[in-house]
Tab-separated table of C-alpha atoms in Angstrom:
chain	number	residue	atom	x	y	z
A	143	UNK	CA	-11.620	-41.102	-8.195
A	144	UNK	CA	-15.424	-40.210	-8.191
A	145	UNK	CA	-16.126	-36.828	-8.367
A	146	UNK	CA	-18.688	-34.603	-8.831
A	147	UNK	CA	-17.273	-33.001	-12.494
A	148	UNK	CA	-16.798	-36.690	-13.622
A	149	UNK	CA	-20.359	-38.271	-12.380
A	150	UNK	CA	-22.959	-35.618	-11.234
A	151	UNK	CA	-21.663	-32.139	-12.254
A	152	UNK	CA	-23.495	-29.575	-9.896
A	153	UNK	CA	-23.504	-26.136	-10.120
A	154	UNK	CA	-24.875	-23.011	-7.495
A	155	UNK	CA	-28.216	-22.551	-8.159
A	156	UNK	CA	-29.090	-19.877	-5.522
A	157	UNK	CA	-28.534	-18.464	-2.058
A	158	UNK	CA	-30.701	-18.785	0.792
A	159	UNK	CA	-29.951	-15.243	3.344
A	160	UNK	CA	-30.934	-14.212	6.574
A	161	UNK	CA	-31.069	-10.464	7.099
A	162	UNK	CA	-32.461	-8.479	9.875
A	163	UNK	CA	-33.791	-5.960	7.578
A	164	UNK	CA	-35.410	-7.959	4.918
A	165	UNK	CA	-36.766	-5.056	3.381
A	166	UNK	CA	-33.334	-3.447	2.824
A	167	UNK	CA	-32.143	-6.269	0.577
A	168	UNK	CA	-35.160	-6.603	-0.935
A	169	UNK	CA	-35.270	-3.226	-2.625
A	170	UNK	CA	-30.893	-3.507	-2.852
A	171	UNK	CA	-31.789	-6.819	-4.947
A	172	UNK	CA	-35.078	-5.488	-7.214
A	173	UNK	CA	-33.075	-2.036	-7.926
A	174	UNK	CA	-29.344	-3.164	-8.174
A	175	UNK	CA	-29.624	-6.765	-9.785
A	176	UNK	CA	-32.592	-6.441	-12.141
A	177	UNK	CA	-33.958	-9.564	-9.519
A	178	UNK	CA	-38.070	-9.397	-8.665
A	179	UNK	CA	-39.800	-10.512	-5.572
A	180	UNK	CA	-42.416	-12.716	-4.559
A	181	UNK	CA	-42.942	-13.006	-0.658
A	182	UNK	CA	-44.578	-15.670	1.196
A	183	UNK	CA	-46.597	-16.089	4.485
A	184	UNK	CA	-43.982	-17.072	6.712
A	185	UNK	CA	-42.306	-13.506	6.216
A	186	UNK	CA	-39.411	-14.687	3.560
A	187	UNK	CA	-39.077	-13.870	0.037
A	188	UNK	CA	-37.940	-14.931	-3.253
A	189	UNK	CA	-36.258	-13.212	-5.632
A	190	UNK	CA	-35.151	-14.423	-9.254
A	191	UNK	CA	-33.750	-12.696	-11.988
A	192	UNK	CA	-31.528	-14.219	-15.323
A	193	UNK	CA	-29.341	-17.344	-13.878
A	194	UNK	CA	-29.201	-15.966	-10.661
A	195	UNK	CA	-31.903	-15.905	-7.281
A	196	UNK	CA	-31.911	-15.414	-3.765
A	197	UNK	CA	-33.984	-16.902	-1.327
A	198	UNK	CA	-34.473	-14.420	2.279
A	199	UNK	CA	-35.579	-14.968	5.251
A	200	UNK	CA	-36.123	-12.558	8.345
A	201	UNK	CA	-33.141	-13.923	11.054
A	202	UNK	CA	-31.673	-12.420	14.162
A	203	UNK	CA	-28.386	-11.588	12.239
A	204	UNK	CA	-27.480	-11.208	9.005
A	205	UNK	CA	-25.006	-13.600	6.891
A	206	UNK	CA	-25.745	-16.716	4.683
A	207	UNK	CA	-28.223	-19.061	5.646
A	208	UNK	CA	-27.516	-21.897	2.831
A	209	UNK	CA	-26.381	-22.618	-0.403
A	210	UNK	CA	-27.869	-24.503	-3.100
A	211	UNK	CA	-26.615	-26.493	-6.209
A	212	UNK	CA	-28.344	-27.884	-8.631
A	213	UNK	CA	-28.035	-31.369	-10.827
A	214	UNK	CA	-28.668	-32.041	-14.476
A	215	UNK	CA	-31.634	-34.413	-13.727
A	216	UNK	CA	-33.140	-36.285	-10.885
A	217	UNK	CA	-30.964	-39.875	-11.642
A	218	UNK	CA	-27.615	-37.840	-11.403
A	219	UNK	CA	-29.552	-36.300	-7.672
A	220	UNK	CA	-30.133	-39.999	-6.548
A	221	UNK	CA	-26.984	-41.346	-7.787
A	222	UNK	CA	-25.411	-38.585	-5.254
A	223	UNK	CA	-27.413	-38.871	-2.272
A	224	UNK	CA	-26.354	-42.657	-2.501
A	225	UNK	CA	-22.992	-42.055	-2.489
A	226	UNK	CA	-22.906	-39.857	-0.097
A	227	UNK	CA	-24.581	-42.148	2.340
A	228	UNK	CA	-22.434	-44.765	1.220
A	229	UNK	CA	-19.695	-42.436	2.625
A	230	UNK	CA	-20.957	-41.788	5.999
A	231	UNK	CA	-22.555	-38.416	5.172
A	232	UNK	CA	-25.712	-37.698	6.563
A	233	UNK	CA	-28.439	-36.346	3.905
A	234	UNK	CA	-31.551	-34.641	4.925
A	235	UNK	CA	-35.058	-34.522	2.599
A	236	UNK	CA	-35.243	-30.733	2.388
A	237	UNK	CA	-37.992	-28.828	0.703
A	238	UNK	CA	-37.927	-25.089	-1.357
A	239	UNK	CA	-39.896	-23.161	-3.836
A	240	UNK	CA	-36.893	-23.811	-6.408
A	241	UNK	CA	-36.157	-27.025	-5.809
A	242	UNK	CA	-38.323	-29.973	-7.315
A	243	UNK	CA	-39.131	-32.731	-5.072
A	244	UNK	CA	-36.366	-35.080	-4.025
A	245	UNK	CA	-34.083	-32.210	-3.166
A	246	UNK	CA	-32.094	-32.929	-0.005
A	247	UNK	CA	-29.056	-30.908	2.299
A	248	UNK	CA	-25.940	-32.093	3.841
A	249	UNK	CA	-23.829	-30.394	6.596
A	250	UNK	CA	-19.847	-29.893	7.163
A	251	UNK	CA	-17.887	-30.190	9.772
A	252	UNK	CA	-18.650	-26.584	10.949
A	253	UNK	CA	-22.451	-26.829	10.159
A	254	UNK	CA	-22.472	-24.871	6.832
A	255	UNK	CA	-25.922	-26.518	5.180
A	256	UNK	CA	-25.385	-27.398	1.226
A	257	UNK	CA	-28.582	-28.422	-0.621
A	258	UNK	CA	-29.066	-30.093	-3.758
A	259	UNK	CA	-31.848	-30.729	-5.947
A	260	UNK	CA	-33.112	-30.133	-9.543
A	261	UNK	CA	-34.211	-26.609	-10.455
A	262	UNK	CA	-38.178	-26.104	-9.990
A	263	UNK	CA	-40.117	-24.996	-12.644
A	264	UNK	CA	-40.324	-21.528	-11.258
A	265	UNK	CA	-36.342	-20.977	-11.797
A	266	UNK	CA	-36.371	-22.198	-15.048
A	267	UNK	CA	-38.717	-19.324	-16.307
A	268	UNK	CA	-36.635	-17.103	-18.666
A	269	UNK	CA	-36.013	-13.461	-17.377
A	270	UNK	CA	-34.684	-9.968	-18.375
A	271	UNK	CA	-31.721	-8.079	-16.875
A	272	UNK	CA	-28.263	-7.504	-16.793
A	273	UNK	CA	-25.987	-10.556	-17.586
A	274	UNK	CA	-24.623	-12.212	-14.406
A	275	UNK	CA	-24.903	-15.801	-13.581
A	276	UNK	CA	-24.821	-16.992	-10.176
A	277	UNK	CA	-21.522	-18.988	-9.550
A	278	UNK	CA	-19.697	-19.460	-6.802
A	279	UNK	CA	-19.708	-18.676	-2.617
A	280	UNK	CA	-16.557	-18.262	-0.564
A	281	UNK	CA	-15.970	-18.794	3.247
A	282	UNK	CA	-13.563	-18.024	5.832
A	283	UNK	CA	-12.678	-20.981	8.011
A	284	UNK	CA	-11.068	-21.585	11.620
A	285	UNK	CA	-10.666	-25.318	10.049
A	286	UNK	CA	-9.385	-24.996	6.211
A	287	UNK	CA	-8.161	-28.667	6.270
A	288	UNK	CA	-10.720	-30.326	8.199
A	289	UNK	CA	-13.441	-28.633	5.876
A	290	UNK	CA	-11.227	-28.972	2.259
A	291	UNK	CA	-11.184	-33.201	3.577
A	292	UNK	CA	-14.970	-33.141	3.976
A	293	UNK	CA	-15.874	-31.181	0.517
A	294	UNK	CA	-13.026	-33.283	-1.483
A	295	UNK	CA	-12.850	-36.898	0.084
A	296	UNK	CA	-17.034	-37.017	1.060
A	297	UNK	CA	-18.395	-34.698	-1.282
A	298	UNK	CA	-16.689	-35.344	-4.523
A	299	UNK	CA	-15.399	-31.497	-5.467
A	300	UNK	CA	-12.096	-31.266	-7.322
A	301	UNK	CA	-9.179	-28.989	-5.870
A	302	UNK	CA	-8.100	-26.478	-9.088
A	303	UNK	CA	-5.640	-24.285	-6.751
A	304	UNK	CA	-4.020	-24.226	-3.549
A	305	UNK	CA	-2.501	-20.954	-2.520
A	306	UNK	CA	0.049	-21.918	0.476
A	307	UNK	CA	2.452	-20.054	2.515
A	308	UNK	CA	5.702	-19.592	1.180
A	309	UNK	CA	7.647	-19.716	4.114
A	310	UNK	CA	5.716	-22.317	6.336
A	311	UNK	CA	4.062	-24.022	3.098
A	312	UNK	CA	0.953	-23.866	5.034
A	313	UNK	CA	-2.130	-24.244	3.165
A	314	UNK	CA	-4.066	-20.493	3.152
A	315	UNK	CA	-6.785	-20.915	-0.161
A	316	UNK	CA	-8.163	-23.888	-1.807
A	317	UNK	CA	-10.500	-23.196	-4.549
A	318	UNK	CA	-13.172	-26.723	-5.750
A	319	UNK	CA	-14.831	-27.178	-8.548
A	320	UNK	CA	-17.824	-29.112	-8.808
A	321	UNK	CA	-18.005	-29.002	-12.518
A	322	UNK	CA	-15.609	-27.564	-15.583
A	323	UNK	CA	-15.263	-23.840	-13.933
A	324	UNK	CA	-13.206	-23.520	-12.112
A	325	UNK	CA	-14.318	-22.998	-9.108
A	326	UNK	CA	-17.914	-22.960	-7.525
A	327	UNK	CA	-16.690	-23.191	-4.028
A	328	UNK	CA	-13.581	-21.803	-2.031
A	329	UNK	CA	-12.364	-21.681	1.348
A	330	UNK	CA	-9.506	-18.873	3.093
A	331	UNK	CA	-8.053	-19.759	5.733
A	332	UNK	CA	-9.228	-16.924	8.633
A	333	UNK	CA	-9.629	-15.774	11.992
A	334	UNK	CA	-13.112	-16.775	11.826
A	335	UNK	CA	-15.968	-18.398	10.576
A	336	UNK	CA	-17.897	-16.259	8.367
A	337	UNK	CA	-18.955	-15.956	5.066
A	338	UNK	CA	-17.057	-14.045	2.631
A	339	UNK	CA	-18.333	-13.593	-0.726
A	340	UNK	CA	-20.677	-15.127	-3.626
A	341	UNK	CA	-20.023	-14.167	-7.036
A	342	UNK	CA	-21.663	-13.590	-10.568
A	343	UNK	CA	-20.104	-14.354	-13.868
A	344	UNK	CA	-20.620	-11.959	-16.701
A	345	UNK	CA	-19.977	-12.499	-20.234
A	346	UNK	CA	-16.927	-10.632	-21.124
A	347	UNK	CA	-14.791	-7.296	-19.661
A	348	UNK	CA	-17.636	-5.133	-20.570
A	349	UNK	CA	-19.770	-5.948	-18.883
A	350	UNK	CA	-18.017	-5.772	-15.979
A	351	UNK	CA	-17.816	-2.293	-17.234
A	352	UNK	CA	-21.408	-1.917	-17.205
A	353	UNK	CA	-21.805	-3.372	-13.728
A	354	UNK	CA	-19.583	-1.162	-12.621
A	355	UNK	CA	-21.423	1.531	-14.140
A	356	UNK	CA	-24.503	0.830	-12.243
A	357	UNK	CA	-23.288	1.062	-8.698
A	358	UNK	CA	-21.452	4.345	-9.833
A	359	UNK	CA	-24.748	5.974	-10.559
A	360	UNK	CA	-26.246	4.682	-6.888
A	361	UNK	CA	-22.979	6.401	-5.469
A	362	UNK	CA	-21.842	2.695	-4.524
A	363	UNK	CA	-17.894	2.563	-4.034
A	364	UNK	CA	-16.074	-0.795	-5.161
A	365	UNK	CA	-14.748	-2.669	-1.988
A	366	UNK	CA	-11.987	-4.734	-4.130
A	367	UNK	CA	-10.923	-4.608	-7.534
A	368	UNK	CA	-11.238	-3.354	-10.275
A	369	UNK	CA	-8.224	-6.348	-10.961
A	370	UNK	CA	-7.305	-10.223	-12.274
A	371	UNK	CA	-6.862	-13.101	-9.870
A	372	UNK	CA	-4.208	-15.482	-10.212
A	373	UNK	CA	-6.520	-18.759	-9.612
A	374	UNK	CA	-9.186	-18.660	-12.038
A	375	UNK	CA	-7.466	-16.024	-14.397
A	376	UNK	CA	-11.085	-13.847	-14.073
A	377	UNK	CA	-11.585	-10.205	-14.118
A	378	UNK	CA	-13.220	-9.028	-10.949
A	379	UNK	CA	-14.453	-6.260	-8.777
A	380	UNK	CA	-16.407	-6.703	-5.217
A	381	UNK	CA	-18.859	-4.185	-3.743
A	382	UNK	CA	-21.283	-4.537	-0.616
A	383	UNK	CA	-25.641	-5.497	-0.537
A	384	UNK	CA	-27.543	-3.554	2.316
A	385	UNK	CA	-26.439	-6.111	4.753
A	386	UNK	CA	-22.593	-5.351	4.062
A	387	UNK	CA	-22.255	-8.703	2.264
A	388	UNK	CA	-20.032	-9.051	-0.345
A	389	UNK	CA	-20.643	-9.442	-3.733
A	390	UNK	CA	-18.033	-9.972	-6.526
A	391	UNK	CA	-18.621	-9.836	-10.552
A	392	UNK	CA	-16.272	-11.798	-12.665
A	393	UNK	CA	-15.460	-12.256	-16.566
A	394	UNK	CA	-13.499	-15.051	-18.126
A	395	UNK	CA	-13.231	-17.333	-15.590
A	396	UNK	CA	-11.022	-20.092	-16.501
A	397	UNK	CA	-12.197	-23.544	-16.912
A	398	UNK	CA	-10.380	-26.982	-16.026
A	399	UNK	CA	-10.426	-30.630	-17.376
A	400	UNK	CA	-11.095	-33.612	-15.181
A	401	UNK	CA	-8.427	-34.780	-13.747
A	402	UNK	CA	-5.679	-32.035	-13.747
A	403	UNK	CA	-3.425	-31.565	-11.121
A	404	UNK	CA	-4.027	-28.583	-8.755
A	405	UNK	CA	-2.173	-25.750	-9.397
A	406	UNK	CA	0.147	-23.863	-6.302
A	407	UNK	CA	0.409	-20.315	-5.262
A	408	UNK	CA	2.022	-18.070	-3.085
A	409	UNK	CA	0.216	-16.758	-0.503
A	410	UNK	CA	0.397	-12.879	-1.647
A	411	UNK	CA	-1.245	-9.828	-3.039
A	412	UNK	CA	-0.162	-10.301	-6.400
A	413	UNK	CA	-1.551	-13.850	-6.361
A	414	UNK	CA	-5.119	-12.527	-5.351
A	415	UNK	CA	-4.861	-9.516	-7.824
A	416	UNK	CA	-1.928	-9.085	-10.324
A	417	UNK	CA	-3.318	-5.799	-11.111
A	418	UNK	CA	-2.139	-4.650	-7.893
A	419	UNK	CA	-3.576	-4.297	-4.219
A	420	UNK	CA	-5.464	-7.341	-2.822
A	421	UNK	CA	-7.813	-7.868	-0.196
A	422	UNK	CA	-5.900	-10.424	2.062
A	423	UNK	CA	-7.836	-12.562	4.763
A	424	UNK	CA	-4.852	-13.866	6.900
């Protein structure tokens, strides 16, 4: 099967928000995570900092506006855009400060917008700060198996674990890759549609330490963690932005070879943290 690890390996390249108090995030994102700013006449921003950026936008309620991945080169773009019009999935020429031309979005079956392109040259520019690579986003769904079809069967990402129900064996988690890590894109099953977190590998358990460290010293409490998932093996801990979104830092996430078979949880706290209590969804 075609998928994105095996033919166009994509990985998240940045966020796009909407926030009702721009300015609050702004300053969250310059103090907190060593990111700096450059705004733009139409009232949004950009912020970049070392393998990780944030696009912002002034919106009438806060939450995630898009999210972007980026391709090795502009043949492995093309050579996805065809295929996904070849499966019935609508693409859309889209344009950003940190995308190069040819960049385009797609939509799911709930409306989330996905855009891919190739990195501009003004997020390839090499930058100081804390270590912390942009890597993956998380949603809650209303539609887990209408939206896992879409990403999987039209998109091309790669299911690495299923967490499921142990006494209904419903499906509650799926976590997709779209390259060797092992995730760059998951999906809870919830009571809504929202977004629920993005995420920034570190290097090692350190400097999750040092992270850590940081929000202590702004008098910012952890909302999850410190712990270890079971999916992905990673060291985590989540804390809050101005807007109340989340944010999660991770070590040691686990990588996976083409073509392995998912793996299967339980749906249960020790699943989502072995270290002890978990945040559950549902």
């Amino acid at each position: 099967m075609t998928t994105l690890q095996t033919t166009t390996p994509a990985r998240l390249l940045y966020l796009h928000i909407g926030s009702k108090e721009p300015q609050r995030q702004i300053d969250f994102y310059e103090r907190l995570m060593d990111l700096s700013c450059t705004r733009y006449p139409d009232g949004s921003a950009v912020l970049l900092g070392p393998q990780r950026a944030v696009r912002l936008s002034p919106a009438d309620r806060s939450g995630l506006l898009a999210a972007a991945f980026s391709l090795g080169n502009t043949e492995q773009l093309n050579r996805l855009r065809e295929r996904l019009e070849h499966q019935g999935c609508a693409t859309l020429d889209t344009q950003s400060p940190l995308l190069a031309d040819g960049a385009f979005s797609i939509r799911d079956p709930q409306g989330r917008e996905t855009l891919f392109g190739v990195p501009s040259e003004l997020i390839e520019i090499s930058r100081e700060g804390m270590p912390g690579r942009l890597q993956h986003v998380v949603f809650q769904t209303t539609q887990l198996e209408a939206v896992i079809d879409f990403y999987v069967n039209t998109v091309g990402f790669s299911v690495s674990d299923n967490v499921v129900d142990p006494e209904s064996g419903q499906l509650m988690v799926c976590f997709l890759r779209s390259d060797d890590e092992h995730h760059s894109l998951a999906f809870f099953r919830g009571s809504q549609d929202e977004w629920d977190h993005h995420c920034y590998e570190t290097q090692e358990w350190n400097d999750i330490r040092d992270w850590g460290d940081r929000f202590a010293k702004e008098h910012i409490t952890l909302f999850f963690g410190p712990g270890r998932h079971g999916p992905g093996n990673n060291l985590f801990f989540m804390v809050v932005d101005a807007d109340r979104n989340r944010l999660e830092f991770s070590a040691e996430l686990q990588t996976i070879p083409a073509g392995q078979e998912p793996g299967h949880w339980p749906q249960c706290e020790h699943t989502l943290n072995s270290w002890g209590r978990a945040w559950m969804r549902s």
